[in-house]
mmCIF file of C-alpha atoms and ligand atoms in Angstrom:
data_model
loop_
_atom_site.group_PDB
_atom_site.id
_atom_site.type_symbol
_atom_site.label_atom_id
_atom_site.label_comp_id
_atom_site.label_asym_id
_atom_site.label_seq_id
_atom_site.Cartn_x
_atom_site.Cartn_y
_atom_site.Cartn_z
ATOM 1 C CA UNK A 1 -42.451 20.530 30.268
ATOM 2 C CA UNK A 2 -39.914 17.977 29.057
ATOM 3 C CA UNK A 3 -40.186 17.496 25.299
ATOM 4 C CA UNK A 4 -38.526 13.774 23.865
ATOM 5 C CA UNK A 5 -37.166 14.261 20.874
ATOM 6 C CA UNK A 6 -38.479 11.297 18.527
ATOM 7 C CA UNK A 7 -35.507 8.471 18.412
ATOM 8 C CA UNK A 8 -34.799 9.253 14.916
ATOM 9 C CA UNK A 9 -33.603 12.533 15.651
ATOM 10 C CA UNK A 10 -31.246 11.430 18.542
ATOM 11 C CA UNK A 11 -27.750 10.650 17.208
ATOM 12 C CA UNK A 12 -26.086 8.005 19.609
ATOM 13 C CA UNK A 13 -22.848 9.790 20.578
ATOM 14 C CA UNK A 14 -20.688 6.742 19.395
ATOM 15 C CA UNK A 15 -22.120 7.553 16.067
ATOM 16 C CA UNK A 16 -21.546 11.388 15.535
ATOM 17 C CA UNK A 17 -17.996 10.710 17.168
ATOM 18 C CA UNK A 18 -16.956 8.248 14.896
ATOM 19 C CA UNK A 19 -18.038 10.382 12.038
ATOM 20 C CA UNK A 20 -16.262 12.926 13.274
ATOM 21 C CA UNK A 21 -13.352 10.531 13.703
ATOM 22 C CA UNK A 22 -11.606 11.819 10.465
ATOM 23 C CA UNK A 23 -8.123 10.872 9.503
ATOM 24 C CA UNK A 24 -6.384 13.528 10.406
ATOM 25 C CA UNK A 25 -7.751 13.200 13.649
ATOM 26 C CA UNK A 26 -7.152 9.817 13.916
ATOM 27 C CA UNK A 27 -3.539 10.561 13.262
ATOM 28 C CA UNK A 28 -2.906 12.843 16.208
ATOM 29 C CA UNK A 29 -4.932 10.358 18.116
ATOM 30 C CA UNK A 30 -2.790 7.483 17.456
ATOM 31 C CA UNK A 31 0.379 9.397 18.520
ATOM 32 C CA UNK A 32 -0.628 10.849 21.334
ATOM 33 C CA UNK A 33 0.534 14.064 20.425
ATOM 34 C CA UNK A 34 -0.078 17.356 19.705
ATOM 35 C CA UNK A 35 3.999 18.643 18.403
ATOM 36 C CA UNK A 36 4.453 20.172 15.335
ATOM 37 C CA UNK A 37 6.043 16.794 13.863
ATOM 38 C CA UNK A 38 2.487 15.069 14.828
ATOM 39 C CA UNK A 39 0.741 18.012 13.201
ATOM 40 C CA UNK A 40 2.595 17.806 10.115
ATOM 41 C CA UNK A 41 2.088 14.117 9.802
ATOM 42 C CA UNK A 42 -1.740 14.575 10.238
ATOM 43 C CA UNK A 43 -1.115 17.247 7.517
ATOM 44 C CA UNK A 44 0.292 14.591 5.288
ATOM 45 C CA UNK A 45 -2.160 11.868 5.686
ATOM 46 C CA UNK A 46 -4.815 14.346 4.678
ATOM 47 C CA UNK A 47 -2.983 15.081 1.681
ATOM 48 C CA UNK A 48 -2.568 12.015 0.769
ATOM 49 C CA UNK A 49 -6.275 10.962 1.310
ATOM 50 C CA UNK A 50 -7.108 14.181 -0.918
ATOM 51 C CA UNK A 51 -5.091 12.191 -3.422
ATOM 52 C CA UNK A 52 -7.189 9.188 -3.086
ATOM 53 C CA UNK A 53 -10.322 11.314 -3.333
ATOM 54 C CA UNK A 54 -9.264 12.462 -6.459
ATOM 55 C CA UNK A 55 -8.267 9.633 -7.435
ATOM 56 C CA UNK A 56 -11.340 7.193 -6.709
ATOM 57 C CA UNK A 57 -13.685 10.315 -8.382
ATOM 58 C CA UNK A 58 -11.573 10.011 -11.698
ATOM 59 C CA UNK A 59 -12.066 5.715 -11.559
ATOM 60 C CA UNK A 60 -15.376 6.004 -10.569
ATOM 61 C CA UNK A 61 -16.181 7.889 -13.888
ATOM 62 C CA UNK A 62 -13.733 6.714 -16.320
ATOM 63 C CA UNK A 63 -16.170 4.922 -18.600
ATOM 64 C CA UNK A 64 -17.851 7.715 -19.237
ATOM 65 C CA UNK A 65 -14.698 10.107 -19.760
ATOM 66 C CA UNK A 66 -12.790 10.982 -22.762
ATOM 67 C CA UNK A 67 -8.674 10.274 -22.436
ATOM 68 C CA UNK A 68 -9.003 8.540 -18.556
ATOM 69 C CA UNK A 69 -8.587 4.471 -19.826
ATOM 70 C CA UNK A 70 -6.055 3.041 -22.156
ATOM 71 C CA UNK A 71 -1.880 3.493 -22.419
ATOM 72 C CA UNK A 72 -0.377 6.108 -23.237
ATOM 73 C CA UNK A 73 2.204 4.873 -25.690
ATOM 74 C CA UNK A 74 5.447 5.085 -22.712
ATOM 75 C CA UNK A 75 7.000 2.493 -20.914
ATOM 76 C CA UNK A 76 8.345 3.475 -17.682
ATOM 77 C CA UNK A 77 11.347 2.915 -15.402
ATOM 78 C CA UNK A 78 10.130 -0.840 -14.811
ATOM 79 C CA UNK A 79 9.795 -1.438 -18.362
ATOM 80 C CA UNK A 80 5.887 -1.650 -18.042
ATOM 81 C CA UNK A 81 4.131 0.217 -20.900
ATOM 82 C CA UNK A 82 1.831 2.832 -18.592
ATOM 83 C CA UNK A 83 -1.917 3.438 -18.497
ATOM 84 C CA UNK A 84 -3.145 6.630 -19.271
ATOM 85 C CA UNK A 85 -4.400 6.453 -15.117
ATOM 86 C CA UNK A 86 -0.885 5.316 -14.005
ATOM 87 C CA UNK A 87 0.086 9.051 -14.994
ATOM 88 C CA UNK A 88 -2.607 11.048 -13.541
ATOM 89 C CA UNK A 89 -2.289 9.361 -10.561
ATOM 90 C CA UNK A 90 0.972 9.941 -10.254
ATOM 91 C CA UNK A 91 1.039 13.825 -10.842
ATOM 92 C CA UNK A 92 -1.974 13.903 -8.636
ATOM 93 C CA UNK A 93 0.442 12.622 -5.814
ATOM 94 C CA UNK A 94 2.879 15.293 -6.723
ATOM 95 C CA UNK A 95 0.188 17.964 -6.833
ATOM 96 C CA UNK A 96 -1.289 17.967 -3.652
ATOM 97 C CA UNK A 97 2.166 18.092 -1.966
ATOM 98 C CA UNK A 98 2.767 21.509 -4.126
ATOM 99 C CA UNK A 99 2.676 24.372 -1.572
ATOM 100 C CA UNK A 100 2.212 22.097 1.284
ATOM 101 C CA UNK A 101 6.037 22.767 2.993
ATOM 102 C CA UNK A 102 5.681 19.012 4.006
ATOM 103 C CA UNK A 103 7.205 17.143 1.155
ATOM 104 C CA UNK A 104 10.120 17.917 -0.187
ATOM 105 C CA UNK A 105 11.058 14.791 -2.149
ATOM 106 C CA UNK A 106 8.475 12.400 -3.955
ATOM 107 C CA UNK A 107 10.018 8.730 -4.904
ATOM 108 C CA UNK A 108 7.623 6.559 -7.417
ATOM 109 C CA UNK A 109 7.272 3.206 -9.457
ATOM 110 C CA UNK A 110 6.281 6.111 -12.016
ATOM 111 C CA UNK A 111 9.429 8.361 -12.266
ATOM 112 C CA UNK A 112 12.845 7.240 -12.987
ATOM 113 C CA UNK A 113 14.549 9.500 -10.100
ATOM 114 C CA UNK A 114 12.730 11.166 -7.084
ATOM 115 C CA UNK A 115 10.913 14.226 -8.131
ATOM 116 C CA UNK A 116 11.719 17.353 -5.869
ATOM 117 C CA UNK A 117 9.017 20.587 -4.937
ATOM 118 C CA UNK A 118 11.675 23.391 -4.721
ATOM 119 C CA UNK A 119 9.447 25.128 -2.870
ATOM 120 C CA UNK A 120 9.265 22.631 0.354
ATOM 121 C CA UNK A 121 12.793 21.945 0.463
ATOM 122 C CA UNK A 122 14.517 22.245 2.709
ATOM 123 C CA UNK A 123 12.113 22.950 5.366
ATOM 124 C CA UNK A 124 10.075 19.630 4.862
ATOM 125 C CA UNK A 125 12.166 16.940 5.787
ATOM 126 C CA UNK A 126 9.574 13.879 4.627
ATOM 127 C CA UNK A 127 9.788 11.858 1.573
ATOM 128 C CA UNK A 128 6.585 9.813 -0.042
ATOM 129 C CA UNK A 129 7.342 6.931 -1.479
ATOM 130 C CA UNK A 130 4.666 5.761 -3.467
ATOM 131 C CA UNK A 131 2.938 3.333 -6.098
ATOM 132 C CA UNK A 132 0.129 5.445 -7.450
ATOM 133 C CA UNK A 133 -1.692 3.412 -9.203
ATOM 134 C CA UNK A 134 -0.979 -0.474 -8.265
ATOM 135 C CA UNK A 135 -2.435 -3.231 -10.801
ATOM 136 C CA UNK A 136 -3.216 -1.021 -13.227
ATOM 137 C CA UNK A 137 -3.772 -3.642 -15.558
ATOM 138 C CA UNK A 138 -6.891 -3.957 -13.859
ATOM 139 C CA UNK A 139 -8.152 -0.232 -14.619
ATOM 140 C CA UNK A 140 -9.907 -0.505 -18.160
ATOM 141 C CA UNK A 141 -12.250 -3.499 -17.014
ATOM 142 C CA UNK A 142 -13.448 -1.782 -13.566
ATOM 143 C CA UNK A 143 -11.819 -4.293 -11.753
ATOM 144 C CA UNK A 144 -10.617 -2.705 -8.073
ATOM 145 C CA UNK A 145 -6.414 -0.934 -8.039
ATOM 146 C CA UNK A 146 -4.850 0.626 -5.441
ATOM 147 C CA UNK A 147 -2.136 3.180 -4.548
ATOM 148 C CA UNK A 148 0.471 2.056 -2.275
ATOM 149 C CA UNK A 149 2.128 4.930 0.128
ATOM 150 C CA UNK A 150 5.212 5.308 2.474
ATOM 151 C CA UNK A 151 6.845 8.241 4.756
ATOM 152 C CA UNK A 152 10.204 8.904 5.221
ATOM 153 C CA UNK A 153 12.498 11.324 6.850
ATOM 154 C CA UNK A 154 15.110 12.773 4.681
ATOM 155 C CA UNK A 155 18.060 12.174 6.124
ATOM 156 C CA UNK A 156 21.089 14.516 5.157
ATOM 157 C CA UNK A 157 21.040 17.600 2.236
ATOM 158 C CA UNK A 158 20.664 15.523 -0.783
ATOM 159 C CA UNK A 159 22.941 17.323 -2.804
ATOM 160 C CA UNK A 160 22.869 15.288 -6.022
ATOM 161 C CA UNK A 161 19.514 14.385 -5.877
ATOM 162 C CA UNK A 162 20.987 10.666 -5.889
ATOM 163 C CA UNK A 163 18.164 10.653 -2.561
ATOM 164 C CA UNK A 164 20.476 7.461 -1.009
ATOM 165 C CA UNK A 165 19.127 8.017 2.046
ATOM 166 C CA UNK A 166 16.519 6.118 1.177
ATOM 167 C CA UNK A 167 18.398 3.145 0.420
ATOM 168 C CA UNK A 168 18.158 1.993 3.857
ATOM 169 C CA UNK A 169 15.621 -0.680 5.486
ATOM 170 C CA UNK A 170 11.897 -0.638 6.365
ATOM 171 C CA UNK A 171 12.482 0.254 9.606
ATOM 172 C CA UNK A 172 13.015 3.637 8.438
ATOM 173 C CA UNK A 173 9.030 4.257 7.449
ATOM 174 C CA UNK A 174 7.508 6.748 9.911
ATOM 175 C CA UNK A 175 4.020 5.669 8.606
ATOM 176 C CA UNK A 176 2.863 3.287 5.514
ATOM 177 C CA UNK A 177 -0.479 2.013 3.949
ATOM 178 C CA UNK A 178 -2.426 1.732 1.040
ATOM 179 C CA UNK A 179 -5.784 2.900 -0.583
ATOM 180 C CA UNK A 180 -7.965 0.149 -2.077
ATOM 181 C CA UNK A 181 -10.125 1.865 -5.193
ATOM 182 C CA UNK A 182 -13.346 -1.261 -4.954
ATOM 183 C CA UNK A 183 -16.879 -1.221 -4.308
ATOM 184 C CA UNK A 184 -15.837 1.631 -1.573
ATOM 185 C CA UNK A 185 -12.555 3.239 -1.190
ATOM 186 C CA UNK A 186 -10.665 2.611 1.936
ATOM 187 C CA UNK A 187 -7.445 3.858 3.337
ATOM 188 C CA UNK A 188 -5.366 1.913 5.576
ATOM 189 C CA UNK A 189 -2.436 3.306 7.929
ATOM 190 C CA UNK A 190 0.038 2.323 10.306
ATOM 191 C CA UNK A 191 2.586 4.653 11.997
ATOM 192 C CA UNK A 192 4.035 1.724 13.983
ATOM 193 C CA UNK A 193 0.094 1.680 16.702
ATOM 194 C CA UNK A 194 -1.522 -0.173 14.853
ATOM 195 C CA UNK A 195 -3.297 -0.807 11.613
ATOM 196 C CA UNK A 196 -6.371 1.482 11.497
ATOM 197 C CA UNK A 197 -8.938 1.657 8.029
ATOM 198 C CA UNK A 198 -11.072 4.511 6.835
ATOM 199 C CA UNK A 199 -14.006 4.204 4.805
ATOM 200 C CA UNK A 200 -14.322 7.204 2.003
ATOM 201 C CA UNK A 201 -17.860 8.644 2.476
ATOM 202 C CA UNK A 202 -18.880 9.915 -0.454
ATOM 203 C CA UNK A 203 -21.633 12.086 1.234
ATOM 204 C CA UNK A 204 -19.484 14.046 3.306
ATOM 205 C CA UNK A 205 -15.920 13.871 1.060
ATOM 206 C CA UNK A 206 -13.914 12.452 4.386
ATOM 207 C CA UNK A 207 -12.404 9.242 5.343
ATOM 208 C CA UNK A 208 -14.513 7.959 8.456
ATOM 209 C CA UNK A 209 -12.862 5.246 10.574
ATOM 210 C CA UNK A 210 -14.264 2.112 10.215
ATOM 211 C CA UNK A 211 -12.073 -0.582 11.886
ATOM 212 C CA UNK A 212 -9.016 0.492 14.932
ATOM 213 C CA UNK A 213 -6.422 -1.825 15.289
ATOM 214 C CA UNK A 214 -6.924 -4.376 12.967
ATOM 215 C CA UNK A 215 -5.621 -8.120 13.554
ATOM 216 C CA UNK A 216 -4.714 -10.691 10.777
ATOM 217 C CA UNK A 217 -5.625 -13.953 11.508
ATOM 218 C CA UNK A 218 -2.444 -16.554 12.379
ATOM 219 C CA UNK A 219 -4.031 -18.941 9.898
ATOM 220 C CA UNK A 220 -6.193 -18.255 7.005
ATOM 221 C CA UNK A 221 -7.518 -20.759 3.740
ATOM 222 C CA UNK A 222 -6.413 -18.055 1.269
ATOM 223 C CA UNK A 223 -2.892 -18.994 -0.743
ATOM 224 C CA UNK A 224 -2.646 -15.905 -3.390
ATOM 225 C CA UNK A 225 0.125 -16.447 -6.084
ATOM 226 C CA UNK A 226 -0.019 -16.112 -10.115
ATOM 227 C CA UNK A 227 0.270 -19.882 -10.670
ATOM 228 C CA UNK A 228 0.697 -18.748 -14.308
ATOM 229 C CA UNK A 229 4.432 -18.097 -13.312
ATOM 230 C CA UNK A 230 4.645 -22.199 -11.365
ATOM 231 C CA UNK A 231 7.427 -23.698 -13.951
ATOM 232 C CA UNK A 232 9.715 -20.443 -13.469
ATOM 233 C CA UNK A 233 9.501 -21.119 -9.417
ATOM 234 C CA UNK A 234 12.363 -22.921 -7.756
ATOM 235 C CA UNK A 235 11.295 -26.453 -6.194
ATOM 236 C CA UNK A 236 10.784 -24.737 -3.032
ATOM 237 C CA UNK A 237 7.728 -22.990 -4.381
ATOM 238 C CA UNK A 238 6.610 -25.611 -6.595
ATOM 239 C CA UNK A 239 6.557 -28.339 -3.580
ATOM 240 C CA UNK A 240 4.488 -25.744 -1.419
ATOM 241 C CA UNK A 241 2.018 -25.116 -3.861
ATOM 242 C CA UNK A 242 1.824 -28.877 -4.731
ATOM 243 C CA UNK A 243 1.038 -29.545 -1.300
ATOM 244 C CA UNK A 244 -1.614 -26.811 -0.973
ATOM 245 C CA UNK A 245 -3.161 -28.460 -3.759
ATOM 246 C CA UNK A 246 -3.719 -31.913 -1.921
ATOM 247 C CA UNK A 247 -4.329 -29.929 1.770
ATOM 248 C CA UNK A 248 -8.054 -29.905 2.624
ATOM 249 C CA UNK A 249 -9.200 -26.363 3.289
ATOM 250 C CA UNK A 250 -7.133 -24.078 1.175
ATOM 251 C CA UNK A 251 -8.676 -22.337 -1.725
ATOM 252 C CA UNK A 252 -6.825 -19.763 -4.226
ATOM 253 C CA UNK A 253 -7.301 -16.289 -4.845
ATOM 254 C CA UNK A 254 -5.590 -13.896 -7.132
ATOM 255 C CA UNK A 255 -6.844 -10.546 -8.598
ATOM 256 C CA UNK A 256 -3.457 -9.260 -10.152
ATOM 257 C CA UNK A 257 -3.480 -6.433 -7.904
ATOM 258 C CA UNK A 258 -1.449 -6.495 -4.952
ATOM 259 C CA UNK A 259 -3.321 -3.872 -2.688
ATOM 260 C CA UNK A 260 -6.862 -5.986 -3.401
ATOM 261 C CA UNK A 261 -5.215 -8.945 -2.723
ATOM 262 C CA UNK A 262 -3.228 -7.851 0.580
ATOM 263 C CA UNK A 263 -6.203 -6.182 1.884
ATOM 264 C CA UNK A 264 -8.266 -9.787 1.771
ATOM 265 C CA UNK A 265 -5.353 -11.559 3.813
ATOM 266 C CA UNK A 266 -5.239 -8.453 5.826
ATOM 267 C CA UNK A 267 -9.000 -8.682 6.417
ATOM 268 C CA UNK A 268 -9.712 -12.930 6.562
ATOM 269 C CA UNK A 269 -6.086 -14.144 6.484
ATOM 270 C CA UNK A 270 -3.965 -16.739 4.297
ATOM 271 C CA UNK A 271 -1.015 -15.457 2.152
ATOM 272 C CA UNK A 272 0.680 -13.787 -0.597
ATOM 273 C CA UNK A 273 3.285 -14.654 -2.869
ATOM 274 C CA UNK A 274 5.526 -12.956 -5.334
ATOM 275 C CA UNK A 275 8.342 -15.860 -5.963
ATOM 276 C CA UNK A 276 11.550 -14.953 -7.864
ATOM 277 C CA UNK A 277 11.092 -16.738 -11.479
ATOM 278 C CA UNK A 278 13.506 -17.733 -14.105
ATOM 279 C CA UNK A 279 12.958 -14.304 -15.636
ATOM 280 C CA UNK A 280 13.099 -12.314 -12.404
ATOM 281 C CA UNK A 281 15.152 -13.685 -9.857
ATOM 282 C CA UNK A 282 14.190 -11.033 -7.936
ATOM 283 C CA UNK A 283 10.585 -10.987 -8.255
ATOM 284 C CA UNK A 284 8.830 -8.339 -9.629
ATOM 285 C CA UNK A 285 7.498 -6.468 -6.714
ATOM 286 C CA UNK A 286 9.314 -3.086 -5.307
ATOM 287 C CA UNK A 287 10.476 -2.933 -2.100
ATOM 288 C CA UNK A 288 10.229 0.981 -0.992
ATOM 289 C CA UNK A 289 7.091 1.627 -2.678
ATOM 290 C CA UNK A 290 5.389 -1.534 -2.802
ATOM 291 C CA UNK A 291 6.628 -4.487 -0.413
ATOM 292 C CA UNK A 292 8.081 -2.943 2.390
ATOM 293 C CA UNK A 293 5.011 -0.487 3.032
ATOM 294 C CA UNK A 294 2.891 -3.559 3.028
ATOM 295 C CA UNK A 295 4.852 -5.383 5.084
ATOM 296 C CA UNK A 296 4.959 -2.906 7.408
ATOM 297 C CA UNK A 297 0.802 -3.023 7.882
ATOM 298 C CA UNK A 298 1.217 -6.782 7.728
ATOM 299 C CA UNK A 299 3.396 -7.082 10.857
ATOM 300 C CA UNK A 300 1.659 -4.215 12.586
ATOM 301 C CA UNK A 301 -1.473 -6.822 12.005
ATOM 302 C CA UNK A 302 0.643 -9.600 13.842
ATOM 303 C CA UNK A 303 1.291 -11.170 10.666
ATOM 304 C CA UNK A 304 4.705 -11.824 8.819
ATOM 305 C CA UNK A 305 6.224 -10.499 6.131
ATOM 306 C CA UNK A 306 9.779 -12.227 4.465
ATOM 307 C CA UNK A 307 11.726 -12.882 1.059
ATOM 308 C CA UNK A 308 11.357 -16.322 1.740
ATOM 309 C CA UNK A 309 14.492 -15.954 3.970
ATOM 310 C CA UNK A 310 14.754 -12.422 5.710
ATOM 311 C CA UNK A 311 12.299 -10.254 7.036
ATOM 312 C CA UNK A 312 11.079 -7.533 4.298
ATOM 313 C CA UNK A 313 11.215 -4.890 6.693
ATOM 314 C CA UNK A 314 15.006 -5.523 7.591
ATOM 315 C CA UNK A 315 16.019 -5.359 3.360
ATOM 316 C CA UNK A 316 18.556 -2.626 3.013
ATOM 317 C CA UNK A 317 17.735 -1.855 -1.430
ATOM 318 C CA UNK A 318 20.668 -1.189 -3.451
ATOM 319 C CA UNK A 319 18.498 1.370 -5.550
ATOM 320 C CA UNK A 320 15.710 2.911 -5.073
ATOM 321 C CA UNK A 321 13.566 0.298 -7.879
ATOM 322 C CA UNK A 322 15.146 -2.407 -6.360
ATOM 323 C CA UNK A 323 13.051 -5.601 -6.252
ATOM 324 C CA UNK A 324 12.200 -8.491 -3.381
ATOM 325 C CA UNK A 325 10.419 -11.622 -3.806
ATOM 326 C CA UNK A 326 7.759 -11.216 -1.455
ATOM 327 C CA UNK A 327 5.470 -13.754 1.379
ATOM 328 C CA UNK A 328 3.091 -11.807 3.541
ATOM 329 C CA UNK A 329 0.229 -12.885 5.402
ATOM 330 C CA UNK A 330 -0.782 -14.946 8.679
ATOM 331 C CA UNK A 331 2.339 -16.006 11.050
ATOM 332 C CA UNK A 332 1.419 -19.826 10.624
ATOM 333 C CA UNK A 333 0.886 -19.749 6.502
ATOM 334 C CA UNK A 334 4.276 -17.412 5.655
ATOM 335 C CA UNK A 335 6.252 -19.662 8.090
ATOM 336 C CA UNK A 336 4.330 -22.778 6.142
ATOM 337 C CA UNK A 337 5.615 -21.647 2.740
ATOM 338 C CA UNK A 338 9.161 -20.945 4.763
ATOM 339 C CA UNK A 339 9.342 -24.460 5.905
ATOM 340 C CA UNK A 340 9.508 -25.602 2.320
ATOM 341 C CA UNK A 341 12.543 -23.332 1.399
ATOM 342 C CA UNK A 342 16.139 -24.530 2.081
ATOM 343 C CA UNK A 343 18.529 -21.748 4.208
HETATM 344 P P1 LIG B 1 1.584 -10.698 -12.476
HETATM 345 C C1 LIG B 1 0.656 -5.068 -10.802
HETATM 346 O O1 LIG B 1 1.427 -4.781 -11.956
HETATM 347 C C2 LIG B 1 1.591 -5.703 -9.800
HETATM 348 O O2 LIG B 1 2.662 -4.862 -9.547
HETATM 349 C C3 LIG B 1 0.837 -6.027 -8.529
HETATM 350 O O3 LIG B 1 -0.226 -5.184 -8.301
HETATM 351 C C4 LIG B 1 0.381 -7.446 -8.745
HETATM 352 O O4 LIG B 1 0.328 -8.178 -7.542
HETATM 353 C C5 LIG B 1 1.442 -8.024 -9.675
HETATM 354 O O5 LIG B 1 2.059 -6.937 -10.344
HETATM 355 C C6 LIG B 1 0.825 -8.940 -10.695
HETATM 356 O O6 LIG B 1 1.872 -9.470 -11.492
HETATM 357 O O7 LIG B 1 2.960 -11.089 -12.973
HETATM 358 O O8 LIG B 1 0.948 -11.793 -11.632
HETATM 359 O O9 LIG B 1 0.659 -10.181 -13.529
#
């Protein structure tokens, strides 16, 4: 006799698949490949969202911790004084590359020079470039952070540890993204297919895809910039936000963390700005770890992603801290701000 099985207890194949549809999966997926290279990059990304894991579980109970919030009395390479987070994160990164034979090299806003795992070099040939804990000024009142990631292959031996292969534009990333710490924590990725985001599921300890081959809007009503900084902009900047402020239909938006902010023009459009000021010419944003990785989803999305002049990704840094002023977002609002910039 045929017995139905009450609806409940039928899972719709499109749902058990996606759950199954982990990131490291995903990964091997979206190249196409099953090579050792496409295995060890699935290896990575897993790594890396075991970082976020750890990561989001040590946010998501700092309030109630001893030692997690506050500074820790250093400043660090950028001259910022560092949160107490800012360094766990950061050896977190380090730690789950430790007997991995993936990494061999680890370059971050955190450490003066690239860190190196003896025990992976030489025979892994990738570098992480990171940001581990982005807007950490936001981390004592709960408000949402993010860690910013890139892979690169090291090119040549090394030898002095100088790592100035890396000094060499964004073309150069193999894959890039970020993990947003908010309400949920989500990890996005390109590897050059696509920009692909993972929900962290709490329930089962994976990243589940959520959204494949995500598009940024060519327009969008969001203009994010620290208007704080507006009589250290050139006129350029000035004039554009001036005229914002009279244009029907845009609205600001500005969290003080990059990754947050990002994700929302990812996710609705409009644009970001980090303008060179009096004080920083250069802006304050990092390329390797912070503006190129970005810009890499950004354009990935179809949006754009300059200094005001050149393209981010095309930015060949003199060291490895070396900063850009940054505009990324929708095609029709970067080349908007561009329009008010003299060549
Ligand atoms: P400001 C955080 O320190 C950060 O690097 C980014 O996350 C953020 O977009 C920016 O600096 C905020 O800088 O000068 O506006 O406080």
């Amino acid at each position: 006799m045929n017995t139905i099985s009450p609806p409940e207890l039928i899972i719709p194949e499109s749902n058990l698949d996606r759950d199954c549809t982990t990131l490291s999966r995903h990964v091997l997926q979206s190249l196409k490949s099953f090579s050792p290279d496409a295995y060890d990059l699935s290896a990575i990304m897993s790594r890396i969202a075991l970082a976020g894991k750890l990561i989001s579980r040590r946010l998501s109970r700092a309030g109630l911790m001893e030692d997690v919030l506050g500074f820790t009395g250093e400043t660090n390479i950028q001259g910022e004084s560092v949160k107490k987070m800012d360094t766990y994160a950061n050896e977190v990164f380090i730690s789950v590359f430790k007997q991995s034979g993936l990494v061999c090299r680890l370059a971050s806003e955190e450490m003066d020079k690239p860190y190196y795992i003896p025990e992976n070099c030489p025979i892994g040939r990738y570098t992480l470039l990171y940001d581990p804990i982005d807007g950490s000024s936001n981390v004592d009142i709960n408000l949402n952070v993010g860690s910013i990631f890139a892979i690169r292959q090291q090119e040549g031996e090394d030898l002095d540890g100088e790592a100035t292969d890396l000094l060499q534009n964004g073309s150069k990333q193999i894959a890039a993204g970020y993990i947003l710490y908010g309400p949920a924590t989500v990890l996005v990725y390109t590897m050059g297919n696509g920009v692909h985001s993972f929900f962290l599921d709490p329930s089962l300890g994976e990243f589940i895809l959520a959204q494949e081959n995500i598009k940024i809007p060519d327009h969008g009503s969001v203009y994010s910039v620290n208007e704080g900084n507006f009589w250290q902009w050139n006129d350029s900047f000035r004039n554009y936000i001036r005229y914002v402020h009279r244009q029907e239909g845009y609205t600001g938006r500005y969290s003080g963390a990059l990754v947050g902010d990002i994700h929302r023009i990812l996710m609705q459009g409009g644009v970001f700005l980090y303008p060179g000021t009096t004080d920083q010419p250069q802006g304050k944003l990092r390329l390797l770890y912070e503006t190129a990785p970005l810009a890499f989803i950004i354009e990935q999305a179809g949006g754009k992603a300059s200094d005001g002049i050149n393209p981010i990704l095309d930015i060949i840094p003199s060291k490895i801290h070396y900063r850009t002023p940054a505009i990324l977002g929708s095609k029709n609002e970067v080349e908007l701000v561009e329009s008010f910039i003299e060549k």
